[in-house]
Amino acid sequence: MWMGRAFIWVEALAHRKKLLMTCFHLFFRRKRASSATHRVEVNEDVSEIQDTNLYGYKDLRVATENFSPANKIGQGGFGSVYKGTLKDGTLAAIKVLSADSRQGVREFLTEINVIKDIKHENLVELYGCCVEGDHRILVYGYLENNSLAQTLLGRGHSSIQFNWQTRRNICIGVAKGLAFLHEEVQPHIVHRDIKASNILLDKDLTPKISDFGLAKLFPANLTHISTRVAGTEGYLAPEYAIRGQLTRKADIYSFGVLLLEIVSGRCNTNRRLPYEEQYLLEMAWKLYERGKLVELVDASLNGDYSVEEAHRYLKIALLCTQDMPKRRPSMSTLVNMLIGEIDVNKEEISKPGLLSDLLGLRVDKGEKDKASAVSGDSSKLDHSSFSSGNMTTSYATMTFNSIFDRSN
Ligand SMILES: Nc1ncnc2c1ncn2[C@@H]1O[C@H](COP(=O)(O)OP(=O)(O)OP(=O)(O)O)[C@@H](O)[C@H]1O
């Protein structure tokens, strides 16, 4: 009787897994511009580029020594990034939209239109672009110290020492950049892809938010906009991923995940770790409930940090990632919390919103063990295959339809 019930339970779980996987296959798709659509868009949209510094293709070819592989400094969804020296001797990062870019011409235009007129110490500077023939290239100020993903989270591939003071400055700098976008620029801008690989560091390790290809301009009279969901797994606010309803609070959720990464020195998801440690945000919440949040601080700091401050930063991260968007503080409030002008201890912190919880993708460890024992086959209920679905590249930007709302 017990065996029978357990068998039905396992079957039901397996069925639910199949259904959910089908949902992901149907709705979760990378936006991949085919060469054909790419060309049509190019011709239609170039006229939208106005008041922008235009570079000649030949000049950029000279600047990068014919786009020499030796000058290639990065590769993203948009295409290759080269270091180059412009005619006047200025160093630049030159991003070449590749023909099969999954991000495409729409994002090229968004990037230009969103940041061409804004300047802030914590935002990358767009010098201009090139739109000759089929070439679509963005030219930015060159930042010497790469991204947070490659340095702080790059598993020892960087010689930069991220002491506590540096981490603190990075958190405050990113918060100020976002507060500027959210609250000072008119119309407000929601970035939609705040993550470690989009935080670049200059020679003094000042952080600069980059990659505005997914950004949305947000007229002041709107409470939210319904849009196709885009962003990066691990940083996506659940309510946005599920309903496609975008507010500034989606960026604030991503910022909270980034804060956790900066303080702990690890990526938000690491499926090679023991089960309990794979998801940073979940782990933070469990430690918080046990009054041990400070255990999350990066051990490589060797205790050389203010415990009070690090603890505060972790609590701020939890405030940013709360389930109810309304409970997440605004970016200007967060800046004041980070610099210590607003007391965080008075704030009540509720459970973080986890996309996996909302979709019912997570199988509790106890349930998993029980099911494995019954079925004798742990792979059938493998947690990682539940939670990752067909999202194979955890840190790449994705554009996909939300699960229930397919409006644009
Ligand atoms: N202004 C810059 N200065 C110096 N290096 C840069 C600059 N912009 C980009 N890079 C380098 O190029 C890499 C790729 O950047 P890009 O924004 O194209 O992709 P990504 O953010 O890493 O990935 P995705 O496109 O999936 O979001 C960066 O990680 C960084 O190393």
mmCIF file of C-alpha atoms in Angstrom, residues 110 171 180 296 351 397 403:
data_model
loop_
_atom_site.group_PDB
_atom_site.id
_atom_site.type_symbol
_atom_site.label_atom_id
_atom_site.label_comp_id
_atom_site.label_asym_id
_atom_site.label_seq_id
_atom_site.Cartn_x
_atom_site.Cartn_y
_atom_site.Cartn_z
ATOM 1 C CA THR A 110 18.614 50.484 -28.036
ATOM 2 C CA CYS A 171 28.661 47.960 -4.355
ATOM 3 C CA PHE A 180 20.886 57.564 -11.548
ATOM 4 C CA LEU A 296 28.534 33.899 3.748
ATOM 5 C CA LYS A 351 11.698 35.429 2.308
ATOM 6 C CA THR A 397 21.764 37.006 -21.586
ATOM 7 C CA ILE A 403 5.684 31.625 -18.988
#
